[in-house]
Amino acid sequence: MSVTVIRKAAWIVAYDPEAGTHTYLRDGDVAFDGDKIVHVGGTYEGAAETEIDGRARLVSPGLVNIHSHPSSEAMNKGFLDELGSPRLGMSSLYEFMPLFRCDDEGREACVQVTYSELLKSGVTTLVDLSVNWDGWIETFAASGLRGVVSPMYRSARWYTDNGHVVNYEWDEAAGKADMDAAVKTVEAAINHPSGRLSGMISPSQIDTCTPDLIADSFALAQEKGLPFQIHAAQSVVEFTEITRRHGVTPLEWLDSLGVLKPGAIIGHGIFLNDYPNVFWPEAQDFKLLQESGAAVAHCPTVFQRRGIAMNTVGRYIRGGVPVGIGTDTYPHNMLEEMRTALYLSRIMSKNPYDLRTSDIFDAATLGGAKVLGREDIGRLSVGAKADLFLADLADPAMMPVRDPLRSLIYVAAERAVRDVFVDGRHVVVDGEVPAFDLPEALARLEAAQRRAEEQFATLDFAGRTHQDASPYVYGQA
């Protein structure tokens, strides 16, 4: 017997199968036996090996993050916070991000920091979109997360040599070889003895992949029963490039390739033909997306830095588009990501009722699970996986507690998260992640960032230093 019971939890976010969403329960027990939930609400009468006092706790299903880049993004803190390319649609993708690189020595530290931050914000399932690196699978398994290994590959790299034109250097054979390597990594993840790892087929970006690579990747995903994700409709540069090459919008092009279908996840999906920053009035991208069954990974924080926001996530959700939430970048904090999604949707729509907190919480739990083809995560129900977190209702940022999810999402965020369980394993204990030595990983990441600063000028077409590209907030005396 390995039953754990959370006794008399003050609030429980339980799944209501009739409503197809969550519901609040008060002053009840949550029990799990090994990796499965066996009781939600009321009193658990059976014997238990471990009992947890839940009287000052909110018990919530774990969060499902469907889009992140742990092997690179944590190192960008302090560099990309207010940096964009004025002559490339204010994106930093093309001019700056390729120049500020995490080297092989710092990559594991970057990943350990990211995994820790995500766990501490209540994430229990993570889609990790990274380029293949040695040690990835073992590090992912060691974290305790339920992991979706998603190796990215492409047929071309992008670069600019003047700051206003993006060039593409093509190597189709390398793209195919990297796809083959990605498939082997996915298979290794699926076969990992932890039982918590799975895989996803992920050609990198719509503008860096050949039509054959995209179509073959989607066909492979369908054949193997795996999710498929590609970055698309993510920038003005990309929208302009695809319309220049093919005379259709990015979504129309994916549809012509037979890819815009159920099982496909569009990373970001912001720049549709009716987006204010583009002018392509004859298409009907939103209707096309609605009718396709394809899903969208919504990651608002990385875009708000550049003055960009989806128009609007409330419209997508109301329109029946499957939506999941991802963090994409630092801060790797799903609770803050939900808050950002809620606020930006209201700003873009100029309507505080554009969507409700329940809509975005559903997207971060049930929605993400559905996008990944799973019905056993993102919910607290008997038979579901024991993936959950406990938040401290007595934390000052949570009080006064009228509605615990509002207190958590709009105010407290990760500060109130105390314990996280994945597969019934205690992976965050009183706010700390035992899998990694976080201070040591942060020190290694700091060193990697200093090395990246040193090499920046050697990579930049204009020979700028990192201080030239991204000046400090104030000068240094």
One Martini backbone bead per residue (centre of mass of N, CA, C, O) as a GRO file, in nm:
protein
  477
    1MET     BB    1   0.096   0.036   0.023
    2SER     BB    2   0.070   0.405  -0.119
    3VAL     BB    3  -0.114   0.599   0.036
    4THR     BB    4  -0.225   0.937  -0.011
    5VAL     BB    5  -0.355   1.197   0.213
    6ILE     BB    6  -0.553   1.484   0.187
    7ARG     BB    7  -0.677   1.650   0.461
    8LYS     BB    8  -0.914   1.877   0.465
    9ALA     BB    9  -0.937   2.052   0.225
   10ALA     BB   10  -1.039   2.364   0.173
   11TRP     BB   11  -0.964   2.336  -0.143
   12ILE     BB   12  -1.097   2.193  -0.454
   13VAL     BB   13  -1.005   2.116  -0.793
   14ALA     BB   14  -1.247   1.955  -0.949
   15TYR     BB   15  -1.389   1.720  -1.159
   16ASP     BB   16  -1.671   1.761  -1.390
   17PRO     BB   17  -1.809   1.545  -1.612
   18GLU     BB   18  -2.077   1.688  -1.689
   19ALA     BB   19  -1.943   1.978  -1.750
   20GLY     BB   20  -1.628   1.953  -1.844
   21THR     BB   21  -1.507   2.069  -1.569
   22HIS     BB   22  -1.455   2.249  -1.301
   23THR     BB   23  -1.477   2.233  -0.932
   24TYR     BB   24  -1.563   2.319  -0.618
   25LEU     BB   25  -1.435   2.200  -0.307
   26ARG     BB   26  -1.495   2.142   0.046
   27ASP     BB   27  -1.355   1.990   0.299
   28GLY     BB   28  -1.159   1.756   0.170
   29ASP     BB   29  -1.039   1.465   0.017
   30VAL     BB   30  -0.721   1.346  -0.121
   31ALA     BB   31  -0.637   1.043  -0.303
   32PHE     BB   32  -0.339   0.834  -0.360
   33ASP     BB   33  -0.219   0.543  -0.550
   34GLY     BB   34   0.053   0.615  -0.644
   35ASP     BB   35  -0.035   0.726  -0.978
   36LYS     BB   36  -0.340   0.730  -0.858
   37ILE     BB   37  -0.651   0.844  -0.823
   38VAL     BB   38  -0.907   0.748  -0.557
   39HIS     BB   39  -0.993   1.042  -0.428
   40VAL     BB   40  -1.262   1.306  -0.426
   41GLY     BB   41  -1.386   1.415  -0.169
   42GLY     BB   42  -1.469   1.408   0.126
   43THR     BB   43  -1.415   1.092   0.286
   44TYR     BB   44  -1.144   0.892   0.354
   45GLU     BB   45  -1.154   0.548   0.479
   46GLY     BB   46  -0.890   0.448   0.428
   47ALA     BB   47  -0.584   0.355   0.429
   48ALA     BB   48  -0.260   0.523   0.511
   49GLU     BB   49   0.076   0.614   0.483
   50THR     BB   50   0.002   0.922   0.407
   51GLU     BB   51  -0.046   1.244   0.572
   52ILE     BB   52  -0.203   1.562   0.486
   53ASP     BB   53  -0.255   1.883   0.574
   54GLY     BB   54  -0.540   2.074   0.420
   55ARG     BB   55  -0.664   2.329   0.583
   56ALA     BB   56  -0.440   2.540   0.418
   57ARG     BB   57  -0.537   2.424   0.125
   58LEU     BB   58  -0.489   2.404  -0.218
   59VAL     BB   59  -0.615   2.172  -0.461
   60SER     BB   60  -0.455   2.102  -0.776
   61PRO     BB   61  -0.412   2.058  -1.079
   62GLY     BB   62  -0.183   2.017  -1.290
   63LEU     BB   63   0.008   2.176  -1.521
   64VAL     BB   64  -0.001   2.228  -1.889
   65ASN     BB   65   0.287   2.263  -2.090
   66ILE     BB   66   0.304   2.311  -2.459
   67HIS     BB   67   0.549   2.551  -2.453
   68SER     BB   68   0.908   2.519  -2.460
   69HIS     BB   69   1.277   2.643  -2.397
   70PRO     BB   70   1.505   2.524  -2.178
   71SER     BB   71   1.798   2.535  -2.347
   72SER     BB   72   1.784   2.885  -2.361
   73GLU     BB   73   1.593   3.107  -2.212
   74ALA     BB   74   1.716   3.156  -1.924
   75MET     BB   75   1.971   3.327  -2.040
   76ASN     BB   76   1.797   3.595  -2.143
   77LYS     BB   77   1.805   3.732  -1.892
   78GLY     BB   78   1.856   4.087  -1.932
   79PHE     BB   79   1.850   4.104  -2.264
   80LEU     BB   80   1.527   4.070  -2.390
   81ASP     BB   81   1.318   4.252  -2.230
   82GLU     BB   82   1.382   4.532  -2.442
   83LEU     BB   83   1.414   4.370  -2.734
   84GLY     BB   84   1.421   4.475  -3.080
   85SER     BB   85   1.356   4.495  -3.434
   86PRO     BB   86   1.260   4.771  -3.605
   87ARG     BB   87   1.315   4.622  -3.911
   88LEU     BB   88   1.157   4.333  -3.780
   89GLY     BB   89   0.881   4.374  -3.619
   90MET     BB   90   1.023   4.360  -3.317
   91SER     BB   91   1.174   4.121  -3.335
   92SER     BB   92   1.440   3.890  -3.194
   93LEU     BB   93   1.488   3.630  -3.373
   94TYR     BB   94   1.704   3.735  -3.612
   95GLU     BB   95   1.929   3.933  -3.479
   96PHE     BB   96   1.976   3.822  -3.159
   97MET     BB   97   1.928   3.524  -3.069
   98PRO     BB   98   2.171   3.393  -3.242
   99LEU     BB   99   2.397   3.559  -3.052
  100PHE     BB  100   2.269   3.439  -2.773
  101ARG     BB  101   2.439   3.166  -2.644
  102CYS     BB  102   2.419   2.846  -2.528
  103ASP     BB  103   2.639   2.638  -2.433
  104ASP     BB  104   2.722   2.320  -2.362
  105GLU     BB  105   2.811   2.380  -2.065
  106GLY     BB  106   2.522   2.542  -1.993
  107ARG     BB  107   2.267   2.366  -2.065
  108GLU     BB  108   2.198   2.201  -1.812
  109ALA     BB  109   2.155   2.445  -1.629
  110CYS     BB  110   1.928   2.574  -1.791
  111VAL     BB  111   1.734   2.333  -1.756
  112GLN     BB  112   1.727   2.307  -1.446
  113VAL     BB  113   1.611   2.587  -1.397
  114THR     BB  114   1.352   2.557  -1.561
  115TYR     BB  115   1.229   2.307  -1.429
  116SER     BB  116   1.215   2.432  -1.147
  117GLU     BB  117   1.032   2.675  -1.209
  118LEU     BB  118   0.792   2.512  -1.316
  119LEU     BB  119   0.735   2.337  -1.071
  120LYS     BB  120   0.696   2.591  -0.873
  121SER     BB  121   0.425   2.665  -1.069
  122GLY     BB  122   0.265   2.366  -1.114
  123VAL     BB  123   0.409   2.194  -1.313
  124THR     BB  124   0.371   1.848  -1.462
  125THR     BB  125   0.356   1.916  -1.776
  126LEU     BB  126   0.610   1.906  -2.050
  127VAL     BB  127   0.702   2.080  -2.340
  128ASP     BB  128   1.019   2.020  -2.501
  129LEU     BB  129   1.169   2.258  -2.720
  130SER     BB  130   1.457   2.120  -2.857
  131VAL     BB  131   1.769   2.066  -2.927
  132ASN     BB  132   1.964   1.827  -2.944
  133TRP     BB  133   2.110   1.676  -2.638
  134ASP     BB  134   2.323   1.563  -2.416
  135GLY     BB  135   2.116   1.438  -2.145
  136TRP     BB  136   1.816   1.504  -2.171
  137ILE     BB  137   1.649   1.257  -2.075
  138GLU     BB  138   1.777   1.228  -1.791
  139THR     BB  139   1.706   1.513  -1.691
  140PHE     BB  140   1.404   1.494  -1.727
  141ALA     BB  141   1.358   1.247  -1.545
  142ALA     BB  142   1.492   1.370  -1.282
  143SER     BB  143   1.283   1.605  -1.229
  144GLY     BB  144   0.968   1.460  -1.239
  145LEU     BB  145   0.843   1.513  -1.488
  146ARG     BB  146   0.609   1.522  -1.740
  147GLY     BB  147   0.747   1.439  -2.054
  148VAL     BB  148   0.787   1.611  -2.377
  149VAL     BB  149   0.981   1.519  -2.636
  150SER     BB  150   1.090   1.796  -2.876
  151PRO     BB  151   1.270   1.782  -3.140
  152MET     BB  152   1.428   2.013  -3.332
  153TYR     BB  153   1.401   2.090  -3.692
  154ARG     BB  154   1.568   2.189  -4.012
  155SER     BB  155   1.652   2.332  -4.345
  156ALA     BB  156   1.713   2.621  -4.210
  157ARG     BB  157   1.876   2.920  -4.156
  158TRP     BB  158   1.867   3.227  -4.001
  159TYR     BB  159   1.961   3.568  -4.114
  160THR     BB  160   2.139   3.883  -4.072
  161ASP     BB  161   2.340   4.155  -4.252
  162ASN     BB  162   2.143   4.446  -4.179
  163GLY     BB  163   1.849   4.440  -4.004
  164HIS     BB  164   1.611   4.407  -4.268
  165VAL     BB  165   1.704   4.117  -4.372
  166VAL     BB  166   1.605   3.784  -4.423
  167ASN     BB  167   1.791   3.491  -4.435
  168TYR     BB  168   1.835   3.164  -4.606
  169GLU     BB  169   2.007   2.862  -4.521
  170TRP     BB  170   2.022   2.573  -4.711
  171ASP     BB  171   1.975   2.209  -4.586
  172GLU     BB  172   1.801   1.939  -4.660
  173ALA     BB  173   1.970   1.699  -4.560
  174ALA     BB  174   2.001   1.795  -4.267
  175GLY     BB  175   1.702   1.798  -4.199
  176LYS     BB  176   1.655   1.493  -4.238
  177ALA     BB  177   1.870   1.395  -4.036
  178ASP     BB  178   1.744   1.542  -3.789
  179MET     BB  179   1.479   1.391  -3.799
  180ASP     BB  180   1.593   1.109  -3.749
  181ALA     BB  181   1.717   1.183  -3.473
  182ALA     BB  182   1.452   1.270  -3.338
  183VAL     BB  183   1.310   0.997  -3.349
  184LYS     BB  184   1.512   0.851  -3.164
  185THR     BB  185   1.460   1.027  -2.918
  186VAL     BB  186   1.160   0.971  -2.889
  187GLU     BB  187   1.189   0.664  -2.853
  188ALA     BB  188   1.364   0.682  -2.596
  189ALA     BB  189   1.153   0.824  -2.425
  190ILE     BB  190   0.922   0.616  -2.442
  191ASN     BB  191   1.136   0.381  -2.324
  192HIS     BB  192   1.161   0.490  -2.056
  193PRO     BB  193   1.150   0.369  -1.726
  194SER     BB  194   0.973   0.596  -1.590
  195GLY     BB  195   0.694   0.651  -1.774
  196ARG     BB  196   0.694   0.994  -1.824
  197LEU     BB  197   0.776   0.973  -2.124
  198SER     BB  198   0.744   1.143  -2.436
  199GLY     BB  199   0.640   1.257  -2.771
  200MET     BB  200   0.729   1.488  -3.048
  201ILE     BB  201   0.672   1.642  -3.357
  202SER     BB  202   0.923   1.922  -3.450
  203PRO     BB  203   0.926   2.134  -3.665
  204SER     BB  204   1.021   2.441  -3.622
  205GLN     BB  205   0.953   2.628  -3.890
  206ILE     BB  206   0.776   2.732  -4.162
  207ASP     BB  207   1.039   2.898  -4.295
  208THR     BB  208   1.269   2.641  -4.234
  209CYS     BB  209   1.087   2.441  -4.407
  210THR     BB  210   1.007   2.217  -4.611
  211PRO     BB  211   0.736   2.077  -4.740
  212ASP     BB  212   0.830   1.782  -4.697
  213LEU     BB  213   0.910   1.801  -4.399
  214ILE     BB  214   0.629   1.874  -4.295
  215ALA     BB  215   0.458   1.647  -4.420
  216ASP     BB  216   0.628   1.408  -4.310
  217SER     BB  217   0.597   1.477  -4.012
  218PHE     BB  218   0.291   1.453  -3.992
  219ALA     BB  219   0.268   1.164  -4.095
  220LEU     BB  220   0.438   1.041  -3.869
  221ALA     BB  221   0.264   1.131  -3.631
  222GLN     BB  222   0.011   0.981  -3.722
  223GLU     BB  223   0.134   0.696  -3.734
  224LYS     BB  224   0.237   0.715  -3.413
  225GLY     BB  225   0.043   0.893  -3.230
  226LEU     BB  226   0.154   1.195  -3.238
  227PRO     BB  227   0.228   1.493  -3.183
  228PHE     BB  228   0.229   1.823  -3.349
  229GLN     BB  229   0.478   2.094  -3.392
  230ILE     BB  230   0.468   2.445  -3.512
  231HIS     BB  231   0.591   2.737  -3.607
  232ALA     BB  232   0.327   2.987  -3.656
  233ALA     BB  233   0.226   3.295  -3.683
  234GLN     BB  234   0.487   3.480  -3.525
  235SER     BB  235   0.539   3.701  -3.765
  236VAL     BB  236   0.587   3.937  -4.000
  237VAL     BB  237   0.817   3.806  -4.147
  238GLU     BB  238   0.682   3.534  -4.197
  239PHE     BB  239   0.428   3.629  -4.341
  240THR     BB  240   0.584   3.767  -4.575
  241GLU     BB  241   0.748   3.520  -4.671
  242ILE     BB  242   0.509   3.329  -4.741
  243THR     BB  243   0.359   3.520  -4.935
  244ARG     BB  244   0.598   3.548  -5.130
  245ARG     BB  245   0.641   3.243  -5.201
  246HIS     BB  246   0.301   3.146  -5.220
  247GLY     BB  247   0.042   3.352  -5.196
  248VAL     BB  248  -0.004   3.278  -4.889
  249THR     BB  249  -0.073   3.203  -4.589
  250PRO     BB  250   0.046   3.016  -4.342
  251LEU     BB  251  -0.222   2.856  -4.299
  252GLU     BB  252  -0.277   2.796  -4.597
  253TRP     BB  253  -0.018   2.636  -4.642
  254LEU     BB  254  -0.065   2.412  -4.436
  255ASP     BB  255  -0.327   2.319  -4.568
  256SER     BB  256  -0.196   2.242  -4.848
  257LEU     BB  257  -0.016   2.011  -4.686
  258GLY     BB  258  -0.210   1.859  -4.472
  259VAL     BB  259  -0.169   1.989  -4.155
  260LEU     BB  260  -0.446   2.136  -4.088
  261LYS     BB  261  -0.519   1.938  -3.817
  262PRO     BB  262  -0.577   1.710  -3.619
  263GLY     BB  263  -0.269   1.705  -3.415
  264ALA     BB  264  -0.207   2.001  -3.454
  265ILE     BB  265   0.033   2.253  -3.349
  266ILE     BB  266   0.033   2.602  -3.311
  267GLY     BB  267   0.293   2.813  -3.263
  268HIS     BB  268   0.082   3.088  -3.162
  269GLY     BB  269  -0.115   3.208  -3.395
  270ILE     BB  270  -0.132   3.537  -3.455
  271PHE     BB  271  -0.073   3.592  -3.777
  272LEU     BB  272  -0.331   3.669  -3.923
  273ASN     BB  273  -0.493   3.832  -4.175
  274ASP     BB  274  -0.653   4.018  -3.936
  275TYR     BB  275  -0.411   4.145  -3.838
  276PRO     BB  276  -0.307   4.470  -3.790
  277ASN     BB  277   0.007   4.419  -3.913
  278VAL     BB  278  -0.152   4.319  -4.162
  279PHE     BB  279  -0.225   4.281  -4.536
  280TRP     BB  280  -0.486   4.025  -4.607
  281PRO     BB  281  -0.818   4.031  -4.680
  282GLU     BB  282  -0.900   3.752  -4.845
  283ALA     BB  283  -0.869   3.588  -4.613
  284GLN     BB  284  -0.972   3.308  -4.357
  285ASP     BB  285  -0.807   3.208  -4.099
  286PHE     BB  286  -1.001   3.170  -3.862
  287LYS     BB  287  -1.195   2.979  -4.002
  288LEU     BB  288  -0.986   2.771  -4.078
  289LEU     BB  289  -0.906   2.705  -3.787
  290GLN     BB  290  -1.183   2.621  -3.680
  291GLU     BB  291  -1.226   2.382  -3.904
  292SER     BB  292  -0.958   2.201  -3.858
  293GLY     BB  293  -0.865   2.122  -3.536
  294ALA     BB  294  -0.644   2.283  -3.466
  295ALA     BB  295  -0.402   2.400  -3.247
  296VAL     BB  296  -0.297   2.633  -2.981
  297ALA     BB  297  -0.004   2.791  -2.858
  298HIS     BB  298  -0.013   3.006  -2.579
  299CYS     BB  299   0.245   3.285  -2.543
  300PRO     BB  300   0.240   3.601  -2.424
  301THR     BB  301   0.508   3.712  -2.297
  302VAL     BB  302   0.709   3.717  -2.542
  303PHE     BB  303   0.527   3.936  -2.696
  304GLN     BB  304   0.487   4.176  -2.498
  305ARG     BB  305   0.783   4.274  -2.515
  306ARG     BB  306   0.713   4.361  -2.839
  307GLY     BB  307   0.408   4.469  -2.860
  308ILE     BB  308   0.250   4.185  -2.864
  309ALA     BB  309  -0.087   4.045  -2.938
  310MET     BB  310  -0.342   3.865  -2.935
  311ASN     BB  311  -0.658   3.842  -3.151
  312THR     BB  312  -0.796   3.680  -2.921
  313VAL     BB  313  -0.808   3.432  -2.691
  314GLY     BB  314  -1.110   3.458  -2.653
  315ARG     BB  315  -1.186   3.410  -2.948
  316TYR     BB  316  -1.068   3.129  -2.977
  317ILE     BB  317  -1.226   2.988  -2.753
  318ARG     BB  318  -1.514   3.069  -2.848
  319GLY     BB  319  -1.445   2.941  -3.148
  320GLY     BB  320  -1.319   2.637  -3.080
  321VAL     BB  321  -1.024   2.655  -3.033
  322PRO     BB  322  -0.767   2.479  -2.940
  323VAL     BB  323  -0.617   2.562  -2.616
  324GLY     BB  324  -0.293   2.621  -2.496
  325ILE     BB  325  -0.029   2.662  -2.257
  326GLY     BB  326   0.276   2.859  -2.260
  327THR     BB  327   0.601   3.001  -2.194
  328ASP     BB  328   0.881   2.981  -2.377
  329THR     BB  329   0.986   3.182  -2.147
  330TYR     BB  330   1.088   3.399  -1.945
  331PRO     BB  331   0.928   3.333  -1.697
  332HIS     BB  332   0.890   3.006  -1.561
  333ASN     BB  333   0.546   3.081  -1.525
  334MET     BB  334   0.224   2.977  -1.541
  335LEU     BB  335   0.068   3.176  -1.362
  336GLU     BB  336   0.167   3.434  -1.506
  337GLU     BB  337   0.073   3.352  -1.789
  338MET     BB  338  -0.228   3.359  -1.724
  339ARG     BB  339  -0.245   3.653  -1.642
  340THR     BB  340  -0.147   3.768  -1.910
  341ALA     BB  341  -0.370   3.650  -2.087
  342LEU     BB  342  -0.603   3.799  -1.949
  343TYR     BB  343  -0.510   4.094  -1.984
  344LEU     BB  344  -0.457   4.103  -2.294
  345SER     BB  345  -0.741   4.028  -2.386
  346ARG     BB  346  -0.872   4.282  -2.265
  347ILE     BB  347  -0.707   4.493  -2.416
  348MET     BB  348  -0.762   4.404  -2.711
  349SER     BB  349  -1.091   4.411  -2.662
  350LYS     BB  350  -1.194   4.612  -2.442
  351ASN     BB  351  -1.283   4.354  -2.241
  352PRO     BB  352  -1.336   4.201  -1.930
  353TYR     BB  353  -1.526   3.961  -2.088
  354ASP     BB  354  -1.359   3.798  -2.300
  355LEU     BB  355  -1.259   3.634  -2.044
  356ARG     BB  356  -1.213   3.390  -1.804
  357THR     BB  357  -1.045   3.227  -1.566
  358SER     BB  358  -1.158   2.948  -1.645
  359ASP     BB  359  -1.055   2.944  -1.937
  360ILE     BB  360  -0.745   2.950  -1.869
  361PHE     BB  361  -0.737   2.711  -1.673
  362ASP     BB  362  -0.839   2.506  -1.872
  363ALA     BB  363  -0.607   2.544  -2.079
  364ALA     BB  364  -0.380   2.462  -1.848
  365THR     BB  365  -0.521   2.170  -1.841
  366LEU     BB  366  -0.747   2.039  -2.025
  367GLY     BB  367  -0.642   2.160  -2.290
  368GLY     BB  368  -0.354   2.045  -2.290
  369ALA     BB  369  -0.438   1.751  -2.268
  370LYS     BB  370  -0.603   1.736  -2.531
  371VAL     BB  371  -0.374   1.820  -2.724
  372LEU     BB  372  -0.208   1.550  -2.617
  373GLY     BB  373  -0.427   1.310  -2.590
  374ARG     BB  374  -0.541   1.347  -2.282
  375GLU     BB  375  -0.746   1.218  -1.980
  376ASP     BB  376  -0.519   1.187  -1.714
  377ILE     BB  377  -0.478   1.500  -1.710
  378GLY     BB  378  -0.568   1.810  -1.565
  379ARG     BB  379  -0.713   1.637  -1.323
  380LEU     BB  380  -0.945   1.565  -1.049
  381SER     BB  381  -0.983   1.215  -1.070
  382VAL     BB  382  -1.075   0.912  -1.081
  383GLY     BB  383  -0.787   0.758  -1.249
  384ALA     BB  384  -0.601   0.971  -1.252
  385LYS     BB  385  -0.328   1.123  -1.232
  386ALA     BB  386  -0.091   1.215  -0.972
  387ASP     BB  387  -0.127   1.544  -1.063
  388LEU     BB  388  -0.028   1.797  -0.827
  389PHE     BB  389  -0.107   2.089  -0.616
  390LEU     BB  390  -0.008   2.298  -0.333
  391ALA     BB  391  -0.154   2.578  -0.170
  392ASP     BB  392  -0.109   2.851   0.048
  393LEU     BB  393  -0.362   3.025   0.216
  394ALA     BB  394  -0.157   3.177   0.433
  395ASP     BB  395  -0.039   3.339   0.239
  396PRO     BB  396  -0.030   3.674   0.205
  397ALA     BB  397  -0.098   3.669  -0.113
  398MET     BB  398  -0.381   3.505  -0.058
  399MET     BB  399  -0.476   3.729   0.131
  400PRO     BB  400  -0.776   3.721   0.112
  401VAL     BB  401  -1.003   3.430   0.079
  402ARG     BB  402  -1.247   3.401  -0.165
  403ASP     BB  403  -1.073   3.309  -0.430
  404PRO     BB  404  -0.811   3.102  -0.489
  405LEU     BB  405  -0.746   3.137  -0.797
  406ARG     BB  406  -0.731   3.441  -0.796
  407SER     BB  407  -0.508   3.471  -0.588
  408LEU     BB  408  -0.301   3.304  -0.747
  409ILE     BB  409  -0.302   3.443  -1.037
  410TYR     BB  410  -0.316   3.765  -0.959
  411VAL     BB  411  -0.087   3.736  -0.714
  412ALA     BB  412   0.095   3.492  -0.595
  413ALA     BB  413   0.163   3.246  -0.738
  414GLU     BB  414   0.451   3.068  -0.662
  415ARG     BB  415   0.462   3.157  -0.356
  416ALA     BB  416   0.220   2.939  -0.271
  417VAL     BB  417   0.378   2.698  -0.361
  418ARG     BB  418   0.468   2.387  -0.195
  419ASP     BB  419   0.345   2.126  -0.353
  420VAL     BB  420   0.444   1.850  -0.578
  421PHE     BB  421   0.287   1.601  -0.789
  422VAL     BB  422   0.416   1.314  -0.983
  423ASP     BB  423   0.295   1.013  -0.997
  424GLY     BB  424   0.302   1.051  -0.667
  425ARG     BB  425   0.552   1.226  -0.661
  426HIS     BB  426   0.767   1.430  -0.464
  427VAL     BB  427   0.893   1.725  -0.640
  428VAL     BB  428   0.779   1.938  -0.430
  429VAL     BB  429   0.923   2.061  -0.118
  430ASP     BB  430   0.851   2.329   0.029
  431GLY     BB  431   0.945   2.486  -0.257
  432GLU     BB  432   1.139   2.250  -0.343
  433VAL     BB  433   1.385   2.086  -0.564
  434PRO     BB  434   1.545   1.783  -0.517
  435ALA     BB  435   1.678   1.708  -0.800
  436PHE     BB  436   1.827   1.993  -0.764
  437ASP     BB  437   2.093   2.230  -0.754
  438LEU     BB  438   2.007   2.542  -0.794
  439PRO     BB  439   2.247   2.726  -0.712
  440GLU     BB  440   2.451   2.577  -0.893
  441ALA     BB  441   2.301   2.615  -1.163
  442LEU     BB  442   2.301   2.926  -1.154
  443ALA     BB  443   2.607   2.960  -1.159
  444ARG     BB  444   2.646   2.823  -1.437
  445LEU     BB  445   2.460   3.018  -1.591
  446GLU     BB  446   2.613   3.274  -1.534
  447ALA     BB  447   2.871   3.184  -1.681
  448ALA     BB  448   2.737   3.143  -1.958
  449GLN     BB  449   2.650   3.439  -1.997
  450ARG     BB  450   2.934   3.558  -2.002
  451ARG     BB  451   3.027   3.402  -2.253
  452ALA     BB  452   2.811   3.515  -2.445
  453GLU     BB  453   2.905   3.807  -2.428
  454GLU     BB  454   3.192   3.767  -2.550
  455GLN     BB  455   3.077   3.643  -2.841
  456PHE     BB  456   2.880   3.844  -2.970
  457ALA     BB  457   3.061   4.029  -3.159
  458THR     BB  458   3.158   3.779  -3.343
  459LEU     BB  459   2.843   3.742  -3.465
  460ASP     BB  460   2.792   4.026  -3.547
  461PHE     BB  461   2.753   4.214  -3.830
  462ALA     BB  462   2.821   4.501  -3.661
  463GLY     BB  463   3.008   4.450  -3.396
  464ARG     BB  464   2.854   4.441  -3.145
  465THR     BB  465   2.786   4.458  -2.829
  466HIS     BB  466   2.583   4.372  -2.575
  467GLN     BB  467   2.558   4.671  -2.477
  468ASP     BB  468   2.464   4.789  -2.745
  469ALA     BB  469   2.207   4.611  -2.786
  470SER     BB  470   2.170   4.592  -2.444
  471PRO     BB  471   2.137   4.812  -2.236
  472TYR     BB  472   2.150   4.922  -1.949
  473VAL     BB  473   1.942   5.089  -1.752
  474TYR     BB  474   2.215   5.198  -1.635
  475GLY     BB  475   2.488   5.340  -1.599
  476GLN     BB  476   2.835   5.291  -1.517
  477ALA     BB  477   3.068   5.431  -1.287
   0.00000   0.00000   0.00000
